[in-house]
Coordinates of C-alpha atoms in Angstrom, one line a residue:
M1 CA 5.7 12.5 18.5
C2 CA 7.5 15.6 18.9
G3 CA 9.0 17.5 15.7
I4 CA 12.3 19.3 15.0
I5 CA 12.8 21.5 12.3
G6 CA 16.4 23.6 11.8
C7 CA 17.5 26.0 8.9
V8 CA 20.6 27.6 8.0
G9 CA 21.5 29.7 5.3
R10 CA 18.4 31.9 5.0
E11 CA 19.7 34.9 6.8
D12 CA 16.7 37.0 7.5
E13 CA 14.1 34.4 6.7
T14 CA 15.3 31.8 9.3
L15 CA 12.8 32.5 11.8
D16 CA 9.6 32.5 9.3
V17 CA 11.1 29.2 8.1
L18 CA 11.1 27.7 11.7
V19 CA 7.8 28.6 12.6
H20 CA 6.4 27.5 8.9
G21 CA 8.1 24.5 9.5
L22 CA 6.8 23.7 13.0
S23 CA 3.2 24.4 11.7
K24 CA 3.9 21.5 8.8
L25 CA 4.8 19.1 12.0
E26 CA 1.6 19.9 14.0
Y27 CA -0.1 16.4 13.0
R28 CA 2.9 14.6 15.0
G29 CA 1.1 15.6 18.2
Y30 CA 2.2 18.4 20.6
D31 CA 1.5 20.6 23.6
S32 CA 4.3 23.3 23.2
A33 CA 6.6 25.0 20.8
G34 CA 9.6 26.9 20.6
V35 CA 12.5 28.4 18.7
A36 CA 16.1 29.4 19.1
L37 CA 18.3 30.9 16.7
S38 CA 21.9 31.8 17.2
G39 CA 24.2 35.1 16.1
D40 CA 26.2 37.0 18.6
R41 CA 23.9 35.3 21.1
V42 CA 21.4 32.8 21.6
D43 CA 17.5 34.0 21.4
V44 CA 15.0 31.6 22.7
C45 CA 11.3 31.9 22.7
K46 CA 8.8 29.1 23.6
K47 CA 5.5 28.6 24.8
S48 CA 3.2 25.8 26.0
G49 CA -0.1 25.6 23.7
K50 CA -0.2 25.7 20.1
I51 CA 1.9 27.2 17.4
A52 CA -0.6 30.0 17.5
D53 CA 0.6 30.7 21.0
L54 CA 4.2 30.9 19.8
R55 CA 3.4 33.3 17.1
G56 CA 1.6 35.7 19.8
A57 CA 5.0 35.7 21.9
L58 CA 6.9 36.3 19.0
E59 CA 5.2 39.4 17.8
S60 CA 6.5 41.3 21.0
R61 CA 10.1 39.8 20.3
E62 CA 13.0 40.8 17.9
I63 CA 15.2 37.7 17.6
G64 CA 17.3 36.5 14.7
G65 CA 20.4 34.6 13.6
A66 CA 21.9 32.7 10.6
A67 CA 21.0 29.1 12.2
G68 CA 17.8 28.2 13.9
I69 CA 16.2 25.3 15.5
G70 CA 12.4 24.7 16.5
H71 CA 10.4 21.9 18.4
T72 CA 6.9 20.8 19.0
R73 CA 7.1 18.7 22.3
W74 CA 4.6 15.9 23.4
S75 CA 5.2 15.9 27.0
T76 CA 7.1 12.9 28.5
H77 CA 9.1 14.5 31.5
G78 CA 7.0 17.1 33.1
P79 CA 3.8 18.7 32.3
P80 CA 3.3 21.1 29.2
T81 CA 4.7 24.3 30.7
D82 CA 6.3 27.3 29.1
A83 CA 9.8 26.1 31.1
N84 CA 9.3 22.4 29.9
A85 CA 8.8 23.9 26.2
H86 CA 12.1 23.2 24.0
P87 CA 14.6 24.4 23.5
H88 CA 16.7 24.2 26.5
L89 CA 19.5 26.4 27.6
D90 CA 22.8 26.0 29.7
C91 CA 23.4 28.1 32.9
T92 CA 25.3 30.5 30.5
G93 CA 22.4 30.9 27.8
D94 CA 24.9 30.1 25.2
V95 CA 23.7 26.8 24.3
A96 CA 20.1 25.5 23.0
V97 CA 19.0 22.1 22.3
V98 CA 16.1 20.6 21.2
H99 CA 15.3 16.6 21.1
N100 CA 12.9 14.0 20.4
G101 CA 13.2 10.8 22.3
I102 CA 13.7 9.8 25.8
I103 CA 17.3 10.1 27.6
E104 CA 17.2 7.1 29.9
N105 CA 19.9 7.8 32.2
Y106 CA 19.0 11.4 32.3
Q107 CA 18.4 11.5 36.2
S108 CA 22.0 10.3 37.0
L109 CA 23.4 12.9 34.6
R110 CA 21.4 15.3 36.1
D111 CA 22.3 14.5 39.8
E112 CA 26.0 14.8 38.5
L113 CA 25.5 18.0 37.1
V114 CA 23.5 19.8 40.0
S115 CA 26.5 18.4 42.4
A116 CA 28.7 20.2 39.9
G117 CA 26.9 23.6 40.6
H118 CA 24.6 23.4 37.4
S119 CA 20.8 24.8 37.7
F120 CA 18.0 23.3 36.0
Q121 CA 14.8 25.2 35.0
S122 CA 12.6 22.3 33.7
D123 CA 11.4 18.8 34.6
T124 CA 12.7 17.4 31.3
D125 CA 15.2 15.0 30.6
T126 CA 16.5 17.1 27.7
E127 CA 17.9 19.8 29.6
V128 CA 21.0 17.7 30.7
V129 CA 22.2 17.9 27.3
P130 CA 23.1 21.7 27.0
H131 CA 24.6 21.5 30.4
L132 CA 26.8 18.5 29.4
I133 CA 27.9 20.6 26.2
E134 CA 28.7 23.5 28.5
D135 CA 31.0 21.5 30.9
A136 CA 32.8 20.3 27.8
L137 CA 33.4 23.7 26.5
A138 CA 34.5 24.9 29.9
D139 CA 37.0 22.1 29.7
G140 CA 38.4 23.6 26.2
A141 CA 36.4 21.5 24.0
D142 CA 35.6 23.3 20.7
H143 CA 31.7 23.6 19.6
E144 CA 31.7 20.2 17.5
A145 CA 33.7 18.2 20.0
A146 CA 31.7 19.3 22.9
V147 CA 28.3 18.4 21.3
R148 CA 30.1 15.1 20.5
E149 CA 31.2 14.6 24.0
A150 CA 27.5 15.3 25.3
I151 CA 26.1 12.9 22.8
A152 CA 28.4 10.0 23.7
Q153 CA 27.1 10.1 27.2
L154 CA 23.3 9.7 26.7
E155 CA 21.6 6.3 27.0
G156 CA 18.0 5.9 25.3
S157 CA 16.6 7.2 22.2
Y158 CA 17.1 10.6 20.8
A159 CA 17.3 13.0 17.8
V160 CA 19.2 16.2 18.9
A161 CA 20.0 19.4 17.4
V162 CA 22.3 22.3 18.8
V163 CA 23.1 25.6 18.1
L164 CA 25.6 27.9 19.9
S165 CA 26.3 31.6 20.3
G166 CA 28.7 32.8 17.9
D167 CA 28.2 30.1 15.5
D168 CA 26.1 29.6 12.6
T169 CA 26.2 25.9 12.6
I170 CA 23.6 23.3 13.6
Y171 CA 25.0 20.4 15.3
A172 CA 22.6 17.4 15.0
A173 CA 22.8 13.4 16.2
R174 CA 20.3 10.4 16.2
N175 CA 19.7 7.1 17.6
D176 CA 16.3 5.2 17.4
S177 CA 14.7 8.5 16.6
P178 CA 14.5 9.9 12.8
L179 CA 16.3 13.1 11.3
V180 CA 16.3 13.9 7.7
L181 CA 18.4 16.7 6.1
G182 CA 17.1 19.1 3.4
L183 CA 19.4 20.3 0.8
G184 CA 18.1 23.8 -1.0
E185 CA 20.1 25.9 -3.5
D186 CA 21.5 28.4 -1.0
A187 CA 20.4 26.7 2.6
Y188 CA 20.0 23.7 4.4
Y189 CA 17.4 22.1 6.6
L190 CA 17.2 19.3 9.3
A191 CA 13.4 18.0 10.4
S192 CA 12.3 15.0 12.2
D193 CA 10.0 14.7 9.2
V194 CA 10.2 15.8 5.3
P195 CA 6.8 18.1 5.2
A196 CA 8.8 20.5 7.5
F197 CA 10.9 21.6 4.8
R198 CA 9.5 20.3 1.6
D199 CA 8.3 23.5 0.7
H200 CA 12.0 24.4 0.1
T201 CA 13.6 21.3 -1.3
D202 CA 12.9 17.8 -2.1
Q203 CA 16.5 16.6 -1.8
V204 CA 16.9 14.9 1.2
I205 CA 19.5 12.6 3.2
Y206 CA 18.2 10.4 5.8
L207 CA 20.7 10.0 8.9
A208 CA 21.3 6.6 10.3
D209 CA 21.5 5.7 13.9
G210 CA 24.9 6.5 15.3
E211 CA 25.5 9.5 12.6
F212 CA 26.4 12.9 13.4
A213 CA 25.6 15.8 11.2
T214 CA 26.9 19.5 10.9
L215 CA 25.1 22.2 8.7
H216 CA 26.2 25.7 7.9
A217 CA 25.6 28.2 5.3
D218 CA 28.5 26.6 3.0
G219 CA 27.6 22.9 3.3
W220 CA 26.9 20.0 5.4
H221 CA 28.8 17.1 6.7
V222 CA 27.6 13.6 8.2
S223 CA 30.1 11.5 10.1
D224 CA 29.9 8.4 12.4
V225 CA 30.4 8.2 16.1
D226 CA 34.4 8.2 15.8
G227 CA 34.1 11.5 13.6
D228 CA 34.9 9.7 10.3
E229 CA 33.3 11.0 7.3
V230 CA 30.3 8.8 6.1
E231 CA 29.2 8.9 2.5
K232 CA 25.5 9.6 1.9
T233 CA 23.0 9.2 -0.5
V234 CA 20.7 11.9 -1.7
D235 CA 17.2 11.2 -2.4
T236 CA 14.4 13.0 -4.2
V237 CA 10.8 13.3 -2.5
E238 CA 8.6 12.1 -5.2
W239 CA 5.5 13.8 -3.9
D240 CA 4.3 17.5 -4.2
P241 CA 4.4 20.2 -1.3
E242 CA 0.5 20.8 -2.5
E243 CA 0.0 17.3 -1.1
T244 CA 0.4 18.5 2.5
G245 CA -2.3 20.9 2.1
K246 CA -5.9 20.5 2.8
S247 CA -6.9 21.4 -1.0
G248 CA -10.0 22.9 -0.1
Y249 CA -11.1 20.4 2.7
D250 CA -12.3 21.1 6.1
H251 CA -9.8 18.8 7.6
F252 CA -6.7 16.8 6.4
M253 CA -8.6 13.6 7.5
L254 CA -11.2 14.1 5.0
K255 CA -8.9 15.0 2.4
E256 CA -6.9 12.0 3.0
I257 CA -10.3 9.7 3.2
H258 CA -10.9 11.2 -0.4
E259 CA -7.2 10.6 -1.5
Q260 CA -7.6 7.0 -1.0
P261 CA -8.5 5.9 -4.7
R262 CA -5.5 7.7 -6.0
A263 CA -3.1 6.2 -3.2
I264 CA -4.4 2.7 -4.0
R265 CA -3.7 3.3 -7.7
Q266 CA 0.1 4.3 -6.6
C267 CA 0.6 1.1 -4.4
L268 CA -0.8 -1.1 -7.4
R269 CA 1.0 0.8 -10.2
G270 CA 3.6 -1.5 -12.2
R271 CA 3.1 -4.4 -9.5
V272 CA 0.0 -6.6 -11.0
D273 CA -0.7 -8.3 -14.3
E274 CA -4.1 -8.9 -14.5
L275 CA -3.7 -11.1 -17.9
T276 CA -1.3 -13.6 -16.3
G277 CA -2.5 -13.5 -12.7
S278 CA 0.8 -12.6 -11.4
V279 CA 1.9 -10.0 -9.0
D280 CA 5.6 -8.3 -9.1
I281 CA 6.5 -6.8 -5.8
G282 CA 9.8 -5.4 -7.0
D283 CA 13.4 -6.6 -5.5
L284 CA 11.6 -8.7 -2.6
G285 CA 12.9 -11.7 -4.4
D286 CA 11.5 -15.3 -3.8
L287 CA 10.5 -15.0 0.0
S288 CA 9.0 -18.7 -0.2
P289 CA 8.4 -18.2 3.7
T290 CA 7.3 -21.5 5.8
G291 CA 5.5 -19.0 8.1
V292 CA 5.0 -15.3 8.9
Q293 CA 4.8 -13.3 12.3
F294 CA 3.5 -9.9 11.8
V295 CA 4.6 -7.3 14.3
A296 CA 2.7 -4.1 14.8
C297 CA 0.7 -1.4 16.7
G298 CA -2.7 0.4 16.5
T299 CA -3.9 1.1 13.1
S300 CA -1.1 -1.0 11.5
Y301 CA -1.8 -3.9 13.8
H302 CA -5.2 -4.1 12.2
A303 CA -3.6 -4.2 8.8
A304 CA -1.4 -7.0 10.1
L305 CA -4.4 -9.2 11.2
Y306 CA -6.0 -8.7 7.9
G307 CA -2.6 -9.7 6.2
A308 CA -2.1 -12.7 8.3
Q309 CA -5.6 -14.0 7.4
L310 CA -4.9 -13.6 3.9
L311 CA -2.0 -15.7 4.4
R312 CA -3.4 -18.2 6.3
D313 CA -6.3 -18.9 3.6
A314 CA -3.7 -19.2 0.9
G315 CA -2.1 -21.8 3.3
I316 CA 1.0 -20.0 5.0
P317 CA 1.1 -20.1 8.6
A318 CA 0.7 -16.8 10.3
Q319 CA 0.7 -15.1 13.4
T320 CA 0.1 -11.4 14.3
F321 CA 1.6 -10.0 17.5
L322 CA 1.3 -6.5 19.1
A323 CA 4.8 -5.3 18.7
S324 CA 5.0 -3.9 22.3
E325 CA 4.6 -7.8 23.4
Y326 CA 6.8 -9.4 21.0
A327 CA 9.4 -9.9 23.5
T328 CA 7.3 -12.8 25.0
A329 CA 6.0 -14.3 21.7
P330 CA 7.5 -17.6 20.7
P331 CA 10.4 -17.5 18.4
P332 CA 9.9 -17.8 14.7
I333 CA 10.0 -21.5 13.6
G334 CA 12.2 -22.6 10.5
D335 CA 12.5 -20.4 7.6
A336 CA 9.8 -18.0 8.9
L337 CA 9.5 -14.3 8.3
V338 CA 8.8 -11.5 10.8
V339 CA 6.9 -8.5 9.2
G340 CA 6.6 -5.1 10.7
V341 CA 4.0 -3.2 9.6
T342 CA 4.5 0.5 10.4
Q343 CA 3.5 3.5 8.5
S344 CA 6.2 5.9 9.6
G345 CA 9.0 3.2 9.7
E346 CA 9.8 4.6 12.8
T347 CA 7.4 3.4 15.4
A348 CA 9.7 2.3 18.7
D349 CA 7.7 -0.7 19.6
T350 CA 7.7 -2.4 16.0
L351 CA 11.4 -1.5 15.7
S352 CA 12.1 -3.2 18.9
A353 CA 10.3 -6.2 17.9
L354 CA 12.1 -6.4 14.6
R355 CA 15.4 -6.3 16.2
E356 CA 14.2 -8.9 18.6
A357 CA 13.2 -11.0 15.6
R358 CA 17.1 -10.8 14.1
K359 CA 18.3 -11.6 17.3
R360 CA 16.4 -14.7 16.8
G361 CA 17.7 -15.3 13.5
A362 CA 14.8 -14.4 11.6
R363 CA 14.6 -12.7 8.0
T364 CA 12.8 -9.6 8.5
M365 CA 10.5 -7.4 6.4
T366 CA 8.7 -4.0 6.8
V367 CA 5.5 -2.9 5.0
T368 CA 6.1 0.7 5.3
N369 CA 5.2 4.3 3.9
T370 CA 8.6 5.7 4.3
V371 CA 11.4 5.5 2.0
G372 CA 14.6 5.7 4.0
S373 CA 13.2 5.2 7.2
T374 CA 14.8 3.0 10.2
A375 CA 12.6 0.0 9.3
A376 CA 13.4 0.2 5.9
R377 CA 17.0 0.2 6.1
E378 CA 17.6 -2.3 8.8
C379 CA 15.2 -4.7 7.5
D380 CA 16.1 -7.3 4.8
H381 CA 13.4 -6.4 2.6
A382 CA 10.8 -3.3 2.1
L383 CA 7.5 -3.1 0.7
Y384 CA 6.4 0.3 0.4
I385 CA 2.7 1.1 0.4
R386 CA 3.1 4.5 -1.8
A387 CA 0.3 6.5 0.3
G388 CA 1.9 9.7 -0.1
P389 CA 2.0 12.0 2.8
E390 CA -0.5 11.6 5.6
I391 CA -0.9 14.7 7.9
G392 CA -4.2 13.7 9.9
V393 CA -3.1 11.8 13.0
A394 CA -5.9 9.1 12.7
A395 CA -4.7 6.8 9.8
S396 CA -6.9 6.7 7.1
K397 CA -5.3 6.2 3.6
T398 CA -2.3 4.6 4.7
F399 CA -4.1 1.9 6.4
A400 CA -6.1 1.3 3.1
S401 CA -2.7 1.3 1.3
Q402 CA -1.4 -1.0 4.0
L403 CA -4.5 -3.5 3.1
T404 CA -3.4 -3.3 -0.5
A405 CA 0.2 -4.0 -0.5
L406 CA -0.7 -6.8 2.0
N407 CA -3.0 -8.1 -0.6
L408 CA 0.1 -7.9 -3.2
F409 CA 2.5 -9.6 -0.6
S410 CA 0.2 -12.6 -0.5
L411 CA -0.4 -13.0 -4.2
G412 CA 3.5 -12.5 -4.8
T413 CA 4.5 -15.3 -2.2
T414 CA 1.5 -17.8 -2.7
R415 CA -0.7 -19.3 -5.4
T416 CA -4.5 -19.7 -5.1
S417 CA -7.2 -20.4 -7.5
D418 CA -8.6 -17.0 -7.5
S419 CA -5.6 -15.0 -7.8
R420 CA -6.7 -13.5 -11.0
E421 CA -10.2 -12.7 -9.5
I422 CA -8.3 -10.9 -6.8
I423 CA -6.3 -8.8 -8.8
G424 CA -9.4 -7.6 -10.6
A425 CA -10.9 -6.8 -7.4
L426 CA -8.0 -4.7 -6.5
R427 CA -7.6 -3.1 -10.0
D428 CA -11.6 -1.8 -9.3
L429 CA -10.8 -0.8 -5.8
P430 CA -10.2 2.7 -6.6
S431 CA -13.3 3.3 -8.6
N432 CA -15.4 1.3 -6.0
I433 CA -14.0 3.3 -3.6
Q434 CA -14.8 6.8 -5.7
A435 CA -18.2 5.4 -5.8
I436 CA -18.8 5.0 -1.9
L437 CA -17.1 8.5 -1.5
D438 CA -19.9 9.8 -4.0
E439 CA -23.0 8.4 -2.7
S440 CA -22.3 7.7 0.9
N441 CA -25.2 8.4 3.1
A442 CA -22.5 8.1 6.1
E443 CA -23.3 11.7 7.2
A444 CA -26.8 10.9 7.9
V445 CA -26.4 7.7 9.8
A446 CA -23.7 9.9 11.8
E447 CA -26.3 12.6 12.6
T448 CA -28.6 10.0 13.9
Y449 CA -26.2 8.3 16.3
V450 CA -24.3 11.3 17.1
D451 CA -25.4 11.5 20.7
S452 CA -24.9 7.7 21.4
G453 CA -23.3 6.8 24.5
A454 CA -21.1 4.1 22.9
Y455 CA -20.6 2.3 19.5
F456 CA -19.8 -1.4 18.5
F457 CA -18.4 -2.8 15.7
I458 CA -18.3 -6.2 14.8
G459 CA -17.3 -8.7 11.8
R460 CA -16.0 -12.1 11.0
G461 CA -12.9 -13.3 9.1
L462 CA -11.3 -10.0 6.9
Q463 CA -14.3 -8.1 8.3
Y464 CA -13.0 -8.3 11.9
P465 CA -10.1 -6.2 11.5
V466 CA -12.0 -3.9 9.9
A467 CA -14.2 -3.8 12.5
L468 CA -11.4 -3.2 15.2
E469 CA -10.4 -0.4 13.1
G470 CA -13.7 1.4 12.9
A471 CA -13.8 1.5 16.7
L472 CA -10.4 2.9 16.7
K473 CA -11.3 5.6 14.3
M474 CA -14.4 6.3 16.6
K475 CA -12.2 6.5 19.5
E476 CA -9.3 8.4 18.3
I477 CA -11.5 11.5 16.8
T478 CA -14.8 11.3 18.4
Y479 CA -13.5 10.7 22.0
K480 CA -16.4 8.1 22.4
H481 CA -16.3 4.8 23.9
A482 CA -16.1 2.2 20.9
E483 CA -15.3 -1.1 20.7
G484 CA -14.8 -3.8 18.0
F485 CA -15.5 -7.5 18.4
A486 CA -15.3 -10.7 16.5
A487 CA -19.2 -11.0 16.0
G488 CA -19.2 -14.5 17.4
E489 CA -17.7 -13.2 20.6
L490 CA -20.6 -10.7 21.7
K491 CA -22.2 -13.5 23.4
H492 CA -19.5 -14.3 25.6
G493 CA -19.4 -11.2 27.4
P494 CA -20.0 -7.7 25.4
L495 CA -23.6 -8.3 25.0
A496 CA -24.1 -7.3 28.5
L497 CA -23.2 -3.8 27.2
V498 CA -25.6 -3.7 24.5
T499 CA -28.5 -1.2 25.3
D500 CA -30.8 0.8 23.1
D501 CA -28.3 3.5 23.3
T502 CA -25.3 1.5 21.8
P503 CA -25.6 1.3 18.0
V504 CA -23.9 -1.8 16.5
F505 CA -22.5 -1.5 13.2
A506 CA -22.4 -4.8 11.6
V507 CA -20.0 -5.6 8.6
V508 CA -21.7 -8.3 6.3
T509 CA -20.7 -8.8 2.9
G510 CA -21.2 -11.7 0.6
D511 CA -23.7 -14.6 1.2
G512 CA -21.7 -17.2 2.7
E513 CA -21.4 -19.1 6.2
M514 CA -19.9 -16.2 7.8
A515 CA -22.6 -13.8 6.7
R516 CA -25.4 -15.8 7.9
K517 CA -23.4 -16.5 11.3
T518 CA -23.0 -12.7 11.6
I519 CA -26.6 -12.0 10.7
G520 CA -27.6 -14.2 13.9
N521 CA -25.4 -11.8 15.8
V522 CA -27.0 -9.2 14.4
K523 CA -30.6 -10.5 15.4
E524 CA -29.2 -11.2 19.1
V525 CA -28.6 -7.3 19.5
E526 CA -31.9 -6.4 17.9
A527 CA -33.7 -8.6 20.3
R528 CA -32.1 -6.4 23.1
D529 CA -33.0 -3.1 21.1
A530 CA -29.8 -1.9 20.0
P531 CA -29.7 0.1 16.9
V532 CA -28.1 -2.0 13.9
V533 CA -26.2 -0.4 11.0
A534 CA -25.3 -2.8 8.5
V535 CA -22.5 -2.5 6.1
T536 CA -23.2 -4.6 3.3
D537 CA -23.0 -5.5 -0.4
G538 CA -26.5 -6.5 -0.5
Q539 CA -25.7 -10.1 -1.2
S540 CA -27.3 -11.1 2.5
D541 CA -30.3 -10.2 3.7
V542 CA -29.0 -8.2 6.8
E543 CA -30.9 -4.9 5.6
R544 CA -34.2 -6.3 7.0
Y545 CA -32.7 -6.4 10.3
A546 CA -31.0 -3.1 10.2
D547 CA -32.2 0.3 11.4
A548 CA -29.6 1.9 8.7
V549 CA -27.8 0.8 6.0
L550 CA -24.4 1.7 4.7
E551 CA -23.8 -0.1 1.0
V552 CA -20.7 -1.0 -0.5
P553 CA -20.1 -2.5 -4.1
E554 CA -20.4 -6.2 -4.7
T555 CA -16.6 -7.6 -5.0
H556 CA -14.3 -10.2 -4.0
P557 CA -14.3 -10.9 -0.1
Q558 CA -10.6 -9.7 0.2
A559 CA -11.5 -6.4 -1.6
A560 CA -15.1 -6.1 0.4
A561 CA -13.3 -5.5 3.7
M562 CA -11.4 -2.6 2.5
L563 CA -14.8 -1.0 0.8
A564 CA -16.5 -1.4 4.3
N565 CA -13.7 0.2 5.9
V566 CA -14.1 3.5 3.8
Q567 CA -17.8 3.7 5.1
L568 CA -16.8 3.2 8.8
Q569 CA -14.2 5.9 8.4
L570 CA -16.6 8.9 6.9
V571 CA -19.2 7.7 9.9
S572 CA -16.2 8.3 12.3
Y573 CA -15.4 11.5 10.5
H574 CA -18.7 13.0 10.6
V575 CA -19.5 12.2 14.1
A576 CA -16.2 13.7 15.5
D577 CA -17.2 16.6 12.9
K578 CA -20.7 17.0 14.4
L579 CA -19.2 16.8 18.0
G580 CA -16.8 19.6 16.9
R581 CA -13.8 17.6 17.9
S582 CA -10.2 18.4 16.8
I583 CA -10.3 15.8 14.1
D584 CA -6.6 16.3 12.6
K585 CA -5.0 16.4 16.1
P586 CA -7.0 14.5 18.7
R587 CA -6.4 15.1 22.1
N588 CA -3.2 13.0 23.8
L589 CA -2.6 11.6 20.5
A590 CA 0.6 11.5 17.9
K591 CA 1.2 10.5 14.7
S592 CA 4.3 8.8 14.8
V593 CA 5.1 7.1 18.1
T594 CA 9.1 7.1 18.5
V595 CA 9.2 6.1 22.0
E596 CA 8.5 2.6 23.8

């Protein structure tokens, strides 16, 4: 949610860098955008709507400055209006602030400031910050001290960036909301995520909670809440800036679906030995958990359900909890491990659940895509999925990489008789997915059912999380009603909703007992005239009961679920495309949910 960009040292190019950086952050979700540049004065331009609207407003303005900050806002306090867009100013117009997160004590601070004579122009919680800085300056504090004094009064989650008139410095601080510095040859950058400045540098520093940064044309400095210098490690971003482009695809999501073979290869590289049937997952050590609790949200929750099933099948007790509900979950038992699955490593609910687990004395691990993220820093262990940047709001390749990483986690902490077979199936995943991408008839299926009133997705065992994810994709990008069910639950209520206008996507792979039972469920909906789309490897005879078939290659059951997922992604994509939806930036959704 929301995006921050800052730049200092680019002289006349600052504005262009800011606007370009904001365009790279559109995937996070937003409903307004703005910039502020500081020189002899602070110039601000902000607009509700899209970045194109901001560009239009800037055409009639002449603004400039040596240091600048920009922001894309996701509305929390107040509707998306020009006044509520960031940056926000103090009464004098000399202080401009952008902010991600939620300031929990903003109302009491605002009441005090209004009583002291301050005038507010917006409904936002953010606007208290420039006024707090204004008061500190009036009391004689220098710029840095004034910003620090204001930050010290905030409660809640925040990533804050500040510029002031007559000052070519950007001041920034974070608490429970990500900020990363970019170190260029002759300029310095600040952002909520690396893609905002990756075109300019691959050298980055990830700020930790409680840290305070200053950036100016001559360098940068990071300190703690007491002002003491903090030594920071400079990391190199491995992925190329070209990876954040569409590469000729109509949408980022379609590009990222097609990147799944490469993403899985990256996840597997150097971690599996097919000859010995062994897995090496880096420096995780010998975890040997007596039990595992997974915590996650959204798509990552579906990945966690899949991971828990893998561990249970291997004899390790495992549970999955929605991170937002973990506070009421039973405490970890014995030497249990709590695993937070989070693509960004910054998901607020998941971070809160992991912190609760640590309070309960549990060891923690994160499965994440983001090196240097809060989850990676705070957990005892981190397993990186190596998917590369994902721009589309609806997760695609990161889900595939999460499932791959969770297979590695299961193989690395347990031993089963078919480990070597599973590793072989994982090795074949990229080529099998590529075969689906090359041959899928998902677009034709989408054309047939694009006008349906609702969509059901069913599966059993490892196919159940895939059914849930298929339904979520359909909801996210088509805005159509879709539900995923464990196949056996259809007759316990949802069957009442099945009509001839409700296509049922049935994931049926293999020819074992679960496949046979799911075919029984398929017959139930067929008897009620519902169209059936079978996602199958052809080992069962489900095709004879289906109106359409989406084929997947025959493989090990653990990999079969991952192949079925690709077909469901393609169906949702093509339905959304035919409906003319905003596929990469669905309404009301954000890529990274950094507030609870």
